PDB file of N, CA and C in Angstrom:
ATOM      1  N   UNK R 273      -6.648  -5.688  -3.760  1.00 79.00           N
ATOM      2  CA  UNK R 273      -7.282  -4.419  -3.452  1.00 79.00           C
ATOM      3  C   UNK R 273      -8.369  -4.159  -4.513  1.00 79.00           C
ATOM      4  N   UNK R 274      -9.549  -3.842  -4.058  1.00 90.00           N
ATOM      5  CA  UNK R 274     -10.674  -3.604  -4.969  1.00 90.00           C
ATOM      6  C   UNK R 274     -10.483  -2.296  -5.717  1.00 90.00           C
ATOM      7  N   UNK R 275     -10.847  -2.303  -6.964  1.00 88.00           N
ATOM      8  CA  UNK R 275     -10.809  -1.079  -7.770  1.00 88.00           C
ATOM      9  C   UNK R 275     -12.208  -0.487  -7.766  1.00 88.00           C
ATOM     10  N   UNK R 276     -12.395   0.523  -6.933  1.00 94.00           N
ATOM     11  CA  UNK R 276     -13.721   1.102  -6.798  1.00 94.00           C
ATOM     12  C   UNK R 276     -13.779   2.564  -7.206  1.00 94.00           C
ATOM     13  N   UNK R 277     -12.707   3.105  -7.719  1.00 93.00           N
ATOM     14  CA  UNK R 277     -12.676   4.501  -8.173  1.00 93.00           C
ATOM     15  C   UNK R 277     -12.628   4.540  -9.693  1.00 93.00           C
ATOM     16  N   UNK R 278     -13.314   5.501 -10.273  1.00 93.00           N
ATOM     17  CA  UNK R 278     -13.348   5.673 -11.728  1.00 93.00           C
ATOM     18  C   UNK R 278     -12.795   7.052 -12.059  1.00 93.00           C
ATOM     19  N   UNK R 279     -11.898   7.092 -13.032  1.00 92.00           N
ATOM     20  CA  UNK R 279     -11.282   8.336 -13.471  1.00 92.00           C
ATOM     21  C   UNK R 279     -11.629   8.533 -14.941  1.00 92.00           C
ATOM     22  N   UNK R 280     -12.235   9.660 -15.244  1.00 95.00           N
ATOM     23  CA  UNK R 280     -12.579   9.969 -16.635  1.00 95.00           C
ATOM     24  C   UNK R 280     -11.773  11.168 -17.089  1.00 95.00           C
ATOM     25  N   UNK R 281     -11.286  11.097 -18.306  1.00 96.00           N
ATOM     26  CA  UNK R 281     -10.487  12.185 -18.853  1.00 96.00           C
ATOM     27  C   UNK R 281     -10.769  12.303 -20.348  1.00 96.00           C
ATOM     28  N   UNK R 282     -10.804  13.518 -20.821  1.00 98.00           N
ATOM     29  CA  UNK R 282     -10.994  13.749 -22.255  1.00 98.00           C
ATOM     30  C   UNK R 282      -9.629  13.840 -22.917  1.00 98.00           C
ATOM     31  N   UNK R 283      -9.489  13.154 -24.038  1.00 98.00           N
ATOM     32  CA  UNK R 283      -8.240  13.144 -24.785  1.00 98.00           C
ATOM     33  C   UNK R 283      -8.475  13.607 -26.207  1.00 98.00           C
ATOM     34  N   UNK R 284      -7.443  14.198 -26.797  1.00 98.00           N
ATOM     35  CA  UNK R 284      -7.501  14.493 -28.223  1.00 98.00           C
ATOM     36  C   UNK R 284      -7.328  13.173 -28.970  1.00 98.00           C
ATOM     37  N   UNK R 285      -7.608  13.171 -30.243  1.00 98.00           N
ATOM     38  CA  UNK R 285      -7.414  11.957 -31.037  1.00 98.00           C
ATOM     39  C   UNK R 285      -5.940  11.547 -31.020  1.00 98.00           C
ATOM     40  N   UNK R 286      -5.048  12.525 -31.074  1.00 98.00           N
ATOM     41  CA  UNK R 286      -3.615  12.230 -31.042  1.00 98.00           C
ATOM     42  C   UNK R 286      -3.208  11.597 -29.708  1.00 98.00           C
ATOM     43  N   UNK R 287      -3.721  12.123 -28.615  1.00 98.00           N
ATOM     44  CA  UNK R 287      -3.425  11.547 -27.297  1.00 98.00           C
ATOM     45  C   UNK R 287      -3.962  10.126 -27.193  1.00 98.00           C
ATOM     46  N   UNK R 288      -5.186   9.926 -27.689  1.00 98.00           N
ATOM     47  CA  UNK R 288      -5.808   8.599 -27.670  1.00 98.00           C
ATOM     48  C   UNK R 288      -4.975   7.599 -28.475  1.00 98.00           C
ATOM     49  N   UNK R 289      -4.565   8.025 -29.666  1.00 98.00           N
ATOM     50  CA  UNK R 289      -3.770   7.153 -30.532  1.00 98.00           C
ATOM     51  C   UNK R 289      -2.449   6.776 -29.872  1.00 98.00           C
ATOM     52  N   UNK R 290      -1.793   7.741 -29.220  1.00 98.00           N
ATOM     53  CA  UNK R 290      -0.536   7.465 -28.536  1.00 98.00           C
ATOM     54  C   UNK R 290      -0.737   6.472 -27.400  1.00 98.00           C
ATOM     55  N   UNK R 291      -1.801   6.650 -26.643  1.00 98.00           N
ATOM     56  CA  UNK R 291      -2.111   5.751 -25.537  1.00 98.00           C
ATOM     57  C   UNK R 291      -2.373   4.334 -26.044  1.00 98.00           C
ATOM     58  N   UNK R 292      -3.226   4.216 -27.027  1.00 98.00           N
ATOM     59  CA  UNK R 292      -3.570   2.909 -27.575  1.00 98.00           C
ATOM     60  C   UNK R 292      -2.347   2.232 -28.187  1.00 98.00           C
ATOM     61  N   UNK R 293      -1.533   2.998 -28.888  1.00 98.00           N
ATOM     62  CA  UNK R 293      -0.336   2.455 -29.526  1.00 98.00           C
ATOM     63  C   UNK R 293       0.639   1.929 -28.480  1.00 98.00           C
ATOM     64  N   UNK R 294       0.866   2.705 -27.421  1.00 98.00           N
ATOM     65  CA  UNK R 294       1.778   2.283 -26.352  1.00 98.00           C
ATOM     66  C   UNK R 294       1.261   1.019 -25.674  1.00 98.00           C
ATOM     67  N   UNK R 295      -0.027   0.950 -25.435  1.00 98.00           N
ATOM     68  CA  UNK R 295      -0.620  -0.230 -24.791  1.00 98.00           C
ATOM     69  C   UNK R 295      -0.481  -1.457 -25.692  1.00 98.00           C
ATOM     70  N   UNK R 296      -0.739  -1.284 -26.965  1.00 98.00           N
ATOM     71  CA  UNK R 296      -0.621  -2.407 -27.901  1.00 98.00           C
ATOM     72  C   UNK R 296       0.806  -2.928 -27.964  1.00 98.00           C
ATOM     73  N   UNK R 297       1.784  -2.016 -27.969  1.00 98.00           N
ATOM     74  CA  UNK R 297       3.194  -2.437 -28.005  1.00 98.00           C
ATOM     75  C   UNK R 297       3.551  -3.273 -26.780  1.00 98.00           C
ATOM     76  N   UNK R 298       2.939  -2.956 -25.642  1.00 98.00           N
ATOM     77  CA  UNK R 298       3.214  -3.703 -24.409  1.00 98.00           C
ATOM     78  C   UNK R 298       2.300  -4.919 -24.268  1.00 98.00           C
ATOM     79  N   UNK R 299       1.293  -5.033 -25.121  1.00 98.00           N
ATOM     80  CA  UNK R 299       0.376  -6.168 -25.055  1.00 98.00           C
ATOM     81  C   UNK R 299      -0.584  -6.097 -23.885  1.00 98.00           C
ATOM     82  N   UNK R 300      -0.932  -4.859 -23.472  1.00 98.00           N
ATOM     83  CA  UNK R 300      -1.854  -4.672 -22.357  1.00 98.00           C
ATOM     84  C   UNK R 300      -2.935  -3.672 -22.764  1.00 98.00           C
ATOM     85  N   UNK R 301      -3.950  -3.550 -21.937  1.00 97.00           N
ATOM     86  CA  UNK R 301      -5.013  -2.587 -22.217  1.00 97.00           C
ATOM     87  C   UNK R 301      -4.533  -1.179 -21.887  1.00 97.00           C
ATOM     88  N   UNK R 302      -5.204  -0.190 -22.434  1.00 97.00           N
ATOM     89  CA  UNK R 302      -4.846   1.194 -22.123  1.00 97.00           C
ATOM     90  C   UNK R 302      -5.063   1.479 -20.637  1.00 97.00           C
ATOM     91  N   UNK R 303      -6.092   0.890 -20.041  1.00 96.00           N
ATOM     92  CA  UNK R 303      -6.339   1.081 -18.609  1.00 96.00           C
ATOM     93  C   UNK R 303      -5.182   0.520 -17.785  1.00 96.00           C
ATOM     94  N   UNK R 304      -4.679  -0.639 -18.155  1.00 97.00           N
ATOM     95  CA  UNK R 304      -3.556  -1.237 -17.428  1.00 97.00           C
ATOM     96  C   UNK R 304      -2.297  -0.393 -17.594  1.00 97.00           C
ATOM     97  N   UNK R 305      -2.097   0.160 -18.763  1.00 98.00           N
ATOM     98  CA  UNK R 305      -0.950   1.037 -18.999  1.00 98.00           C
ATOM     99  C   UNK R 305      -1.012   2.252 -18.073  1.00 98.00           C
ATOM    100  N   UNK R 306      -2.180   2.851 -17.957  1.00 97.00           N
ATOM    101  CA  UNK R 306      -2.344   4.012 -17.072  1.00 97.00           C
ATOM    102  C   UNK R 306      -2.119   3.606 -15.618  1.00 97.00           C
ATOM    103  N   UNK R 307      -2.664   2.448 -15.206  1.00 96.00           N
ATOM    104  CA  UNK R 307      -2.447   1.983 -13.835  1.00 96.00           C
ATOM    105  C   UNK R 307      -0.961   1.754 -13.566  1.00 96.00           C
ATOM    106  N   UNK R 308      -0.235   1.217 -14.561  1.00 97.00           N
ATOM    107  CA  UNK R 308       1.208   1.008 -14.402  1.00 97.00           C
ATOM    108  C   UNK R 308       1.935   2.331 -14.198  1.00 97.00           C
ATOM    109  N   UNK R 309       1.556   3.357 -14.952  1.00 96.00           N
ATOM    110  CA  UNK R 309       2.176   4.676 -14.773  1.00 96.00           C
ATOM    111  C   UNK R 309       1.874   5.229 -13.378  1.00 96.00           C
ATOM    112  N   UNK R 310       0.650   5.070 -12.930  1.00 95.00           N
ATOM    113  CA  UNK R 310       0.272   5.581 -11.609  1.00 95.00           C
ATOM    114  C   UNK R 310       1.069   4.869 -10.516  1.00 95.00           C
ATOM    115  N   UNK R 311       1.302   3.565 -10.673  1.00 94.00           N
ATOM    116  CA  UNK R 311       2.072   2.812  -9.681  1.00 94.00           C
ATOM    117  C   UNK R 311       3.490   3.354  -9.544  1.00 94.00           C
ATOM    118  N   UNK R 312       4.018   3.965 -10.593  1.00 96.00           N
ATOM    119  CA  UNK R 312       5.381   4.502 -10.576  1.00 96.00           C
ATOM    120  C   UNK R 312       5.476   5.866  -9.888  1.00 96.00           C
ATOM    121  N   UNK R 313       4.351   6.507  -9.653  1.00 95.00           N
ATOM    122  CA  UNK R 313       4.371   7.808  -8.998  1.00 95.00           C
ATOM    123  C   UNK R 313       4.818   7.659  -7.555  1.00 95.00           C
ATOM    124  N   UNK R 314       5.501   8.674  -7.034  1.00 94.00           N
ATOM    125  CA  UNK R 314       5.911   8.583  -5.628  1.00 94.00           C
ATOM    126  C   UNK R 314       4.692   8.557  -4.715  1.00 94.00           C
ATOM    127  N   UNK R 315       4.820   7.817  -3.626  1.00 91.00           N
ATOM    128  CA  UNK R 315       3.741   7.765  -2.638  1.00 91.00           C
ATOM    129  C   UNK R 315       3.656   9.104  -1.919  1.00 91.00           C
ATOM    130  N   UNK R 316       2.430   9.529  -1.597  1.00 87.00           N
ATOM    131  CA  UNK R 316       2.308  10.781  -0.855  1.00 87.00           C
ATOM    132  C   UNK R 316       2.948  10.640   0.525  1.00 87.00           C
ATOM    133  N   UNK R 317       3.617  11.687   0.952  1.00 82.00           N
ATOM    134  CA  UNK R 317       4.239  11.640   2.271  1.00 82.00           C
ATOM    135  C   UNK R 317       3.167  11.812   3.324  1.00 82.00           C
ATOM    136  N   UNK R 318       3.276  11.037   4.380  1.00 70.00           N
ATOM    137  CA  UNK R 318       2.316  11.140   5.486  1.00 70.00           C
ATOM    138  C   UNK R 318       2.731  12.267   6.383  1.00 70.00           C
ATOM    139  N   UNK R 319       1.752  12.946   6.937  1.00 64.00           N
ATOM    140  CA  UNK R 319       2.051  14.021   7.885  1.00 64.00           C
ATOM    141  C   UNK R 319       2.641  13.408   9.146  1.00 64.00           C
ATOM    142  N   UNK R 320       3.619  14.082   9.690  1.00 60.00           N
ATOM    143  CA  UNK R 320       4.256  13.611  10.927  1.00 60.00           C
ATOM    144  C   UNK R 320       3.345  13.936  12.092  1.00 60.00           C
ATOM    145  N   UNK R 321       2.763  12.928  12.714  1.00 56.00           N
ATOM    146  CA  UNK R 321       1.802  13.149  13.803  1.00 56.00           C
ATOM    147  C   UNK R 321       2.492  13.278  15.157  1.00 56.00           C
ATOM    148  N   UNK R 322       3.840  13.248  15.190  1.00 56.00           N
ATOM    149  CA  UNK R 322       4.542  13.339  16.469  1.00 56.00           C
ATOM    150  C   UNK R 322       4.685  14.767  16.965  1.00 56.00           C
ATOM    151  N   UNK R 323       4.331  15.790  16.129  1.00 50.00           N
ATOM    152  CA  UNK R 323       4.480  17.188  16.564  1.00 50.00           C
ATOM    153  C   UNK R 323       3.320  17.641  17.417  1.00 50.00           C
TER     154      UNK R 323
END
């Protein structure tokens, strides 16, 4: 699946440090760490079109 969306967010230095530290501990980039967290989110429920 192509990655064609960009998400920008402002972080405090403390938030940035926590993100970078967590990514380094896992041996992945901060972007990959965020993508991994997003993958764990529940899928949105589809509207029931049978009504």
